[in-house]
CSV table of C-alpha atoms in Angstrom, one decimal:
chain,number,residue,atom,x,y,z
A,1,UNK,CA,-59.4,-246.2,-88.6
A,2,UNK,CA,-59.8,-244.0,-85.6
A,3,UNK,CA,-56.3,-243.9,-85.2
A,4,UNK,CA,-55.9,-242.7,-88.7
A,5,UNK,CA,-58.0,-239.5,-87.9
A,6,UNK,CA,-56.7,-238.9,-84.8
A,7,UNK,CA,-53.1,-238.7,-86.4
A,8,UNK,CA,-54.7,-236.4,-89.6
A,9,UNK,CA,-56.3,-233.8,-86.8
A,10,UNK,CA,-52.7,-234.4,-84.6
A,11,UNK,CA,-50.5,-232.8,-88.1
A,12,UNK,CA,-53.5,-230.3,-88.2
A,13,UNK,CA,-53.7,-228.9,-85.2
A,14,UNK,CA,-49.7,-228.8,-85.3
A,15,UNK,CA,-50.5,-226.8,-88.4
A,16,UNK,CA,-52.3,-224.7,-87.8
A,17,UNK,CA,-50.7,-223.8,-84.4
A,18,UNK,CA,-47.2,-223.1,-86.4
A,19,UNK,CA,-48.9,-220.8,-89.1
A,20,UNK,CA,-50.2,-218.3,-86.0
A,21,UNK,CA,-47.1,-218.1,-85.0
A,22,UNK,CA,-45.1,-217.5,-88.3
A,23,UNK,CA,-47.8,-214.9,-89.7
A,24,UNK,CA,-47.5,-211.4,-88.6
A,25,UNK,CA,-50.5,-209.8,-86.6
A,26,UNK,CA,-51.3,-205.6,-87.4
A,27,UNK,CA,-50.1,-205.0,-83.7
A,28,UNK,CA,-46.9,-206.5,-84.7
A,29,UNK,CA,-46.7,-205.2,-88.1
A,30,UNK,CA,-47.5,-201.3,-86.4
A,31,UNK,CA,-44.6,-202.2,-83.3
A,32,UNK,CA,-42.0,-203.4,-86.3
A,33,UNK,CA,-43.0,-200.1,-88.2
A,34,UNK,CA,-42.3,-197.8,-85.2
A,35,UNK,CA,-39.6,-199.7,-83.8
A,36,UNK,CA,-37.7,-200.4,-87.0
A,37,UNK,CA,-37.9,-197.1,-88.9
A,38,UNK,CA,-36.5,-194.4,-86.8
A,39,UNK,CA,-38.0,-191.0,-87.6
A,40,UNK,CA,-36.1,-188.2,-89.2
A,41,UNK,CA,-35.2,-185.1,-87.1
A,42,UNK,CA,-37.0,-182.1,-88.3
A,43,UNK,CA,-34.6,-179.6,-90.8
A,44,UNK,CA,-33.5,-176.3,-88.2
A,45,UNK,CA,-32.6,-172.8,-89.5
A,46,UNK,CA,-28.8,-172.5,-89.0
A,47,UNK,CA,-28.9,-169.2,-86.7
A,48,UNK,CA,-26.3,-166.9,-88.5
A,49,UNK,CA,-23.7,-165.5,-86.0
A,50,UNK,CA,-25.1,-162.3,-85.2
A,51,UNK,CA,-23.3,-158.6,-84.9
A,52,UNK,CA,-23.7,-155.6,-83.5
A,53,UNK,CA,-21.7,-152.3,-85.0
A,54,UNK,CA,-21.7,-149.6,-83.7
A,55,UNK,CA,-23.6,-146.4,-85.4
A,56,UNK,CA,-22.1,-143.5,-85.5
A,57,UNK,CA,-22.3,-140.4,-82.5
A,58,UNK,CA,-24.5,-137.8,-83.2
A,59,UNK,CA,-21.9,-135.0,-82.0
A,60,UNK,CA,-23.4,-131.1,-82.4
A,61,UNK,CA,-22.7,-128.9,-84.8
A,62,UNK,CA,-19.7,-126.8,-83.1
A,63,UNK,CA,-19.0,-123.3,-84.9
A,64,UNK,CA,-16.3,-121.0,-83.8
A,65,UNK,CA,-16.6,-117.2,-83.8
A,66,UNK,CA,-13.7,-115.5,-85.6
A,67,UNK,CA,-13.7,-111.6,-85.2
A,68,UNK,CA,-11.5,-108.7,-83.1
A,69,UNK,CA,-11.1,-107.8,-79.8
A,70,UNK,CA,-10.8,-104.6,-78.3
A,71,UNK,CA,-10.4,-102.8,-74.8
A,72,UNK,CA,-8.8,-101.4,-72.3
A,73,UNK,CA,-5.9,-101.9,-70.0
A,74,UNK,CA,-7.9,-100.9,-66.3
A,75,UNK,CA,-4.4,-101.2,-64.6
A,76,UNK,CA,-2.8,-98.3,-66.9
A,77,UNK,CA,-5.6,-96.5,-66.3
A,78,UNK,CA,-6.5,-96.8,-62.3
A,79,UNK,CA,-3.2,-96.4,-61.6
A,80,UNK,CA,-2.9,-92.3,-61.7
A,81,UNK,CA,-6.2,-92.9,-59.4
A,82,UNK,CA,-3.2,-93.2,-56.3
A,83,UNK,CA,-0.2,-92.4,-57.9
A,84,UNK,CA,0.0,-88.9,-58.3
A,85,UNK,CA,3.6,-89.5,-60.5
A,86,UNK,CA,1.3,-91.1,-63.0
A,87,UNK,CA,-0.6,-90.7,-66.1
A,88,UNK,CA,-1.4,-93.5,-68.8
A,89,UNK,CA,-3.5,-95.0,-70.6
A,90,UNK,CA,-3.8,-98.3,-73.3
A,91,UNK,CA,-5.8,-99.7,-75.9
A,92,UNK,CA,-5.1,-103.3,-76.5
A,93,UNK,CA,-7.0,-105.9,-79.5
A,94,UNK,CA,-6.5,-109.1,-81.2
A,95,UNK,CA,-7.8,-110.7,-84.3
A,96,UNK,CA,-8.2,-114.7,-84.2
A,97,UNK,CA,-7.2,-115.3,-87.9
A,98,UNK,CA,-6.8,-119.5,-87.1
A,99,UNK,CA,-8.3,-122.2,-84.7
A,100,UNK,CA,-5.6,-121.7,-81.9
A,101,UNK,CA,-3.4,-118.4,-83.2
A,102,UNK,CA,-4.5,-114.1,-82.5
A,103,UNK,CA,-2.7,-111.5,-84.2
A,104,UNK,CA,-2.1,-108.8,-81.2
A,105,UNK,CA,-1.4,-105.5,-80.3
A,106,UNK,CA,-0.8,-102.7,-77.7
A,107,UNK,CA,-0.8,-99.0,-77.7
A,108,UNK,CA,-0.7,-96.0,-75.4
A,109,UNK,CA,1.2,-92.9,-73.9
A,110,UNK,CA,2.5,-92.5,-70.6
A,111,UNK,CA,3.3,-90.1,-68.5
A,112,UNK,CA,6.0,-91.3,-65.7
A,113,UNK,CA,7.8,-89.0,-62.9
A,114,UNK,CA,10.6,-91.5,-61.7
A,115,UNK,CA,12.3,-90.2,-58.4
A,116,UNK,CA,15.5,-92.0,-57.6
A,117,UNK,CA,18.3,-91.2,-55.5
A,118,UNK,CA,20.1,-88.8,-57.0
A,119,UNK,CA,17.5,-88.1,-60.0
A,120,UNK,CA,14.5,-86.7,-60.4
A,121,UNK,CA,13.2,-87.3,-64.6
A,122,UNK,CA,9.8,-87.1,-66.3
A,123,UNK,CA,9.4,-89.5,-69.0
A,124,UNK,CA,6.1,-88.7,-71.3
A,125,UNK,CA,6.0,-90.5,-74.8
A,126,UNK,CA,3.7,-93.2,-77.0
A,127,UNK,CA,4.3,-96.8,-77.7
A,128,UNK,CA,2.9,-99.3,-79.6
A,129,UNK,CA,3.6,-103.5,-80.0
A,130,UNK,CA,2.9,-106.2,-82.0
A,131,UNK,CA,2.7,-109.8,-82.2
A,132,UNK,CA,0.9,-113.1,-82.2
A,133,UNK,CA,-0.8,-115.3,-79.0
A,134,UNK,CA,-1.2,-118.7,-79.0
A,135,UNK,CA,-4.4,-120.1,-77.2
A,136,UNK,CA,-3.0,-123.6,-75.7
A,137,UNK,CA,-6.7,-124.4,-74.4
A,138,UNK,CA,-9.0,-126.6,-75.7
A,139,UNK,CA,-12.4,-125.4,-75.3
A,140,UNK,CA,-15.6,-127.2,-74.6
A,141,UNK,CA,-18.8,-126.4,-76.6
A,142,UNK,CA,-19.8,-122.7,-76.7
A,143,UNK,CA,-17.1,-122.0,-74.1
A,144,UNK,CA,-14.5,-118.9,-75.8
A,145,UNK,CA,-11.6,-119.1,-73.0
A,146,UNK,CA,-8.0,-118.2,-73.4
A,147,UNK,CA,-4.9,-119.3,-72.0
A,148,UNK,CA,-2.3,-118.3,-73.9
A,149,UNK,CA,1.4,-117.7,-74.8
A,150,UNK,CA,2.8,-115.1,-76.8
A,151,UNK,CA,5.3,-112.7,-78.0
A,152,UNK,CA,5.5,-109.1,-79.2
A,153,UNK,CA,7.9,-106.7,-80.5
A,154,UNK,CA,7.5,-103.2,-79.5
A,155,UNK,CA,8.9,-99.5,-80.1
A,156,UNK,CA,8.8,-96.2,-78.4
A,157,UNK,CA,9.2,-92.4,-78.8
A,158,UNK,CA,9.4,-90.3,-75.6
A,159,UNK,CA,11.0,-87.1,-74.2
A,160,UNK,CA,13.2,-87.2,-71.0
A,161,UNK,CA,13.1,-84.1,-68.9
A,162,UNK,CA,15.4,-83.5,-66.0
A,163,UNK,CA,13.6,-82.0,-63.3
A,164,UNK,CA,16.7,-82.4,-60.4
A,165,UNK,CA,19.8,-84.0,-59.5
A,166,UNK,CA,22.2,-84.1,-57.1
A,167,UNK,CA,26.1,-84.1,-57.4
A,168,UNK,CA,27.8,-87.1,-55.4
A,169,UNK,CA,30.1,-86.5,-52.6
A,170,UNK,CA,33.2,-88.3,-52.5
A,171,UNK,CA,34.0,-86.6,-49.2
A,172,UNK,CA,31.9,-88.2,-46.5
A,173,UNK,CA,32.8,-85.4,-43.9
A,174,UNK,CA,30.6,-83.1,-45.7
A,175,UNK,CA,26.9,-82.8,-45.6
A,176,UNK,CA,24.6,-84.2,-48.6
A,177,UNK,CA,25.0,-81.9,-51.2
A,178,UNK,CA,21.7,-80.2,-52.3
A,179,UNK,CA,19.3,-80.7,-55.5
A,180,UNK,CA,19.7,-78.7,-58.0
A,181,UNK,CA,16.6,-77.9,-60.6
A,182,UNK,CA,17.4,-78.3,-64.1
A,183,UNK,CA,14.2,-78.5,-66.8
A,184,UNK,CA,16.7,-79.6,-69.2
A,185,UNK,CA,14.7,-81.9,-72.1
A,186,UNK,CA,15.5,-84.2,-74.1
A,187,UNK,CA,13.7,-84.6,-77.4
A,188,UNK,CA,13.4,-87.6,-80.3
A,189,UNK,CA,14.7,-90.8,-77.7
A,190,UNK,CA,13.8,-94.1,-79.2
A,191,UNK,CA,13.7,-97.7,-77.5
A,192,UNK,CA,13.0,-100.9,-79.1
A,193,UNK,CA,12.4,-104.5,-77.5
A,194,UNK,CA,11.1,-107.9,-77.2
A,195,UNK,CA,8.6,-109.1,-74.9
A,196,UNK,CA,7.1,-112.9,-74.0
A,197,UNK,CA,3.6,-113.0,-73.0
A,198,UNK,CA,1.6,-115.0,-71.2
A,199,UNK,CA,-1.8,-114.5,-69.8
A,200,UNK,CA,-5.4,-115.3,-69.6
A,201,UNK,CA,-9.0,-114.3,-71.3
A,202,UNK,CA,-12.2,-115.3,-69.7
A,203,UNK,CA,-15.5,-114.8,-71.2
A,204,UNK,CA,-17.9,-113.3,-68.2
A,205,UNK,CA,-20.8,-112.1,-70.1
A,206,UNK,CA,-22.4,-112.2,-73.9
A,207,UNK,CA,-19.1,-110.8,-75.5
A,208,UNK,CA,-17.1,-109.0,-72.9
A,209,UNK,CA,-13.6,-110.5,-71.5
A,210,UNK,CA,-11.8,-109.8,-68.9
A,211,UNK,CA,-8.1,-110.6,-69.2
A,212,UNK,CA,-4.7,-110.6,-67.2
A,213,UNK,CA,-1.1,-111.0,-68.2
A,214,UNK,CA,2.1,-111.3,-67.6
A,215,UNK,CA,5.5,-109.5,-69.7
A,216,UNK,CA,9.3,-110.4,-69.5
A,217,UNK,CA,11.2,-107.2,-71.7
A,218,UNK,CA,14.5,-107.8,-73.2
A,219,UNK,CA,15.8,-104.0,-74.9
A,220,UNK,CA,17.2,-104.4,-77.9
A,221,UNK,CA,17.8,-100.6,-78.5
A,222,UNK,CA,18.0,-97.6,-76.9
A,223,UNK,CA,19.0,-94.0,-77.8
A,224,UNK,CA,19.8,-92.2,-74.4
A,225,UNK,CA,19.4,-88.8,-73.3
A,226,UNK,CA,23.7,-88.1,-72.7
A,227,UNK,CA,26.3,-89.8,-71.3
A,228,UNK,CA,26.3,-89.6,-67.8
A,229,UNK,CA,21.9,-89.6,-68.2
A,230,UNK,CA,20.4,-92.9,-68.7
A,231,UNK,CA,16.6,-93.8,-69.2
A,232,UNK,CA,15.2,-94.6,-65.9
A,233,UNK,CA,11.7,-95.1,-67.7
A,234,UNK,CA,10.8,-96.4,-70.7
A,235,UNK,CA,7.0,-96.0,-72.2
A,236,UNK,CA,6.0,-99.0,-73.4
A,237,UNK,CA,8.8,-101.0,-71.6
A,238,UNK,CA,8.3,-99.9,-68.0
A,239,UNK,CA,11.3,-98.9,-65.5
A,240,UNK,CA,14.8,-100.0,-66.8
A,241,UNK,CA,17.2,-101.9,-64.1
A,242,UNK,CA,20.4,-103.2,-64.3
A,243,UNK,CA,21.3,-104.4,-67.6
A,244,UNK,CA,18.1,-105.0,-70.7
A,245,UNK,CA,15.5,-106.7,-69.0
A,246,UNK,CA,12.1,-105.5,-67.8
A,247,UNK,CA,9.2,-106.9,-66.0
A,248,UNK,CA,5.1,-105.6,-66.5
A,249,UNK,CA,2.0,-106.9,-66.7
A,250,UNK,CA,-1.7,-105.6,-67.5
A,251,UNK,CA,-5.4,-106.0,-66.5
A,252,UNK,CA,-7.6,-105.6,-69.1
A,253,UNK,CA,-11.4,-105.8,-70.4
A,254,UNK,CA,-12.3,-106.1,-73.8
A,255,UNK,CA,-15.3,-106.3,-75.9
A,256,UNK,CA,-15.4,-109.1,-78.5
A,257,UNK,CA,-17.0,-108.1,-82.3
A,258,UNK,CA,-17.4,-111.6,-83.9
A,259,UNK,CA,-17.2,-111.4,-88.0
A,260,UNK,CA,-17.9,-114.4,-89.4
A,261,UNK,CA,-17.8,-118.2,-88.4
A,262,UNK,CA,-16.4,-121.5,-88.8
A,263,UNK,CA,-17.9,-125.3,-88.6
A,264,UNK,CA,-15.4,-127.3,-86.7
A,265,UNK,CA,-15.2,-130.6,-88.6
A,266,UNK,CA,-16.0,-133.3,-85.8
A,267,UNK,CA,-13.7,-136.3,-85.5
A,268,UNK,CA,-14.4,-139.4,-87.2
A,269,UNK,CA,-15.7,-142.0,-84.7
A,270,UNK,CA,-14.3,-145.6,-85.8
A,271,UNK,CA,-17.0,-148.1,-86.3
A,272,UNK,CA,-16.3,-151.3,-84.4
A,273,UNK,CA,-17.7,-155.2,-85.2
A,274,UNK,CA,-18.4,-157.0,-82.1
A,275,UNK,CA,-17.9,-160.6,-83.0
């Protein structure tokens, strides 16, 4: 009997023993929950490829002054200051009628005594020329500066007189023959030419300019005294050398009367995406 009982609490025990170890526990049911279910990953906002453009410049407001010019040429008239054989005087202007181009023009009266070796002639007469300049530089803001190229056509009316001459001597054993005095005049002579300018204007104060330039002459024209008298002087055109060309140049200051204006369209800046 005993042994019957002892074998019934033997399968019991064995029981029991095998049901603890096939039923779950919470500790084991939590560790199977956290080590079986792996946890989604939050959701994160997909950062959108940013990009920087570039804004426009603010650039000024530049307007250019459009008017005339007027003056004087200081060289034309200094010059009878210490040359007693001179007299003259010019009044020279522009107009700026586009962005880079100036209508232009010169005119004046001379007065030129012109000793040479075997002449002695006093030109007097007017003159006047006209053309364009071309201003080839680019100025900053506010700044009116010229540097320019040009070219001018110009005319003249002037009386030769001849105050003394003397007759060559073909015999070199006699002496130099005297001057003579003559007065003789010649009235209604006409020149025409063509010049190429180049010079400079510099603003130096509020509207005043002071300028300098330089002239190459061709003559295209010329109706001369007689024929054994050529024009040794030309107003306008300066002194006449060997064959049509002539050289001059002028000093000048001028006063600037602006009329109106113009906005000077800025350029267009190109907007650029930095990827």
């Amino acid at each position: 009997m005993l042994k019957y009982f002892f074998s019934i609490g033997l399968l019991m025990t064995v029981f029991c023993i095998q049901a603890q170890e096939t039923t779950p526990t919470t500790k084991s049911l939590d560790k199977t929950k956290t080590e079986g279910v792996i946890p989604a990953s939050p959701k994160q906002a997909k950062a959108k490829p940013s990009s920087a453009t570039k804004t426009d410049t603010i650039v000024p407001i530049k307007k250019d002054r459009y008017g005339v010019r007027v003056g004087l040429d200081l060289y034309k008239l200094t010059r009878g200051l210490y040359d007693s054989n001179y007299k003259g005087i010019e009044l020279v202007g522009d107009y700026r009628f586009t962005k880079n181009y100036y209508l232009a023009a010169e005119i004046g009266s001379e007065d030129k005594t012109t000793e040479d070796d075997r002449l002695n002639t006093t030109t007097k007469g007017t003159y006047i020329k006209f053309g364009f300049d071309y201003n080839a530089y680019e100025n900053w803001l506010n700044m009116e500066n010229i540097i320019s190229i040009g070219l001018r056509g110009g005319f003249s009316t002037f009386n030769q007189e001849l105050n003394s001459y003397k007759i060559y001597n073909t015999q070199h054993y006699w002496n130099e023959m005297p001057w003579i005095e003559s007065g003789k005049s010649f009235n209604g002579l006409t020149a025409g030419w063509i010049e190429v300018v180049a010079g400079v204007k510099v603003k130096v104060y509020n509207n005043i300019f002071v300028g300098f330039s330089l002239r190459m002459n061709t003559l295209l024209f010329e109706k001369k005294p007689d024929e054994n008298f050529e024009n040794l002087y030309i107003p306008g055109f300066n002194r006449t050398y060997a064959g049509n060309f002539g050289a001059g140049f002028n000093y000048t200051v001028t006063y600037f009367i602006p009329l109106y204006k113009k906005t000077v369209k800025p350029k267009e800046v190109v907007k650029k995406e930095i990827k």
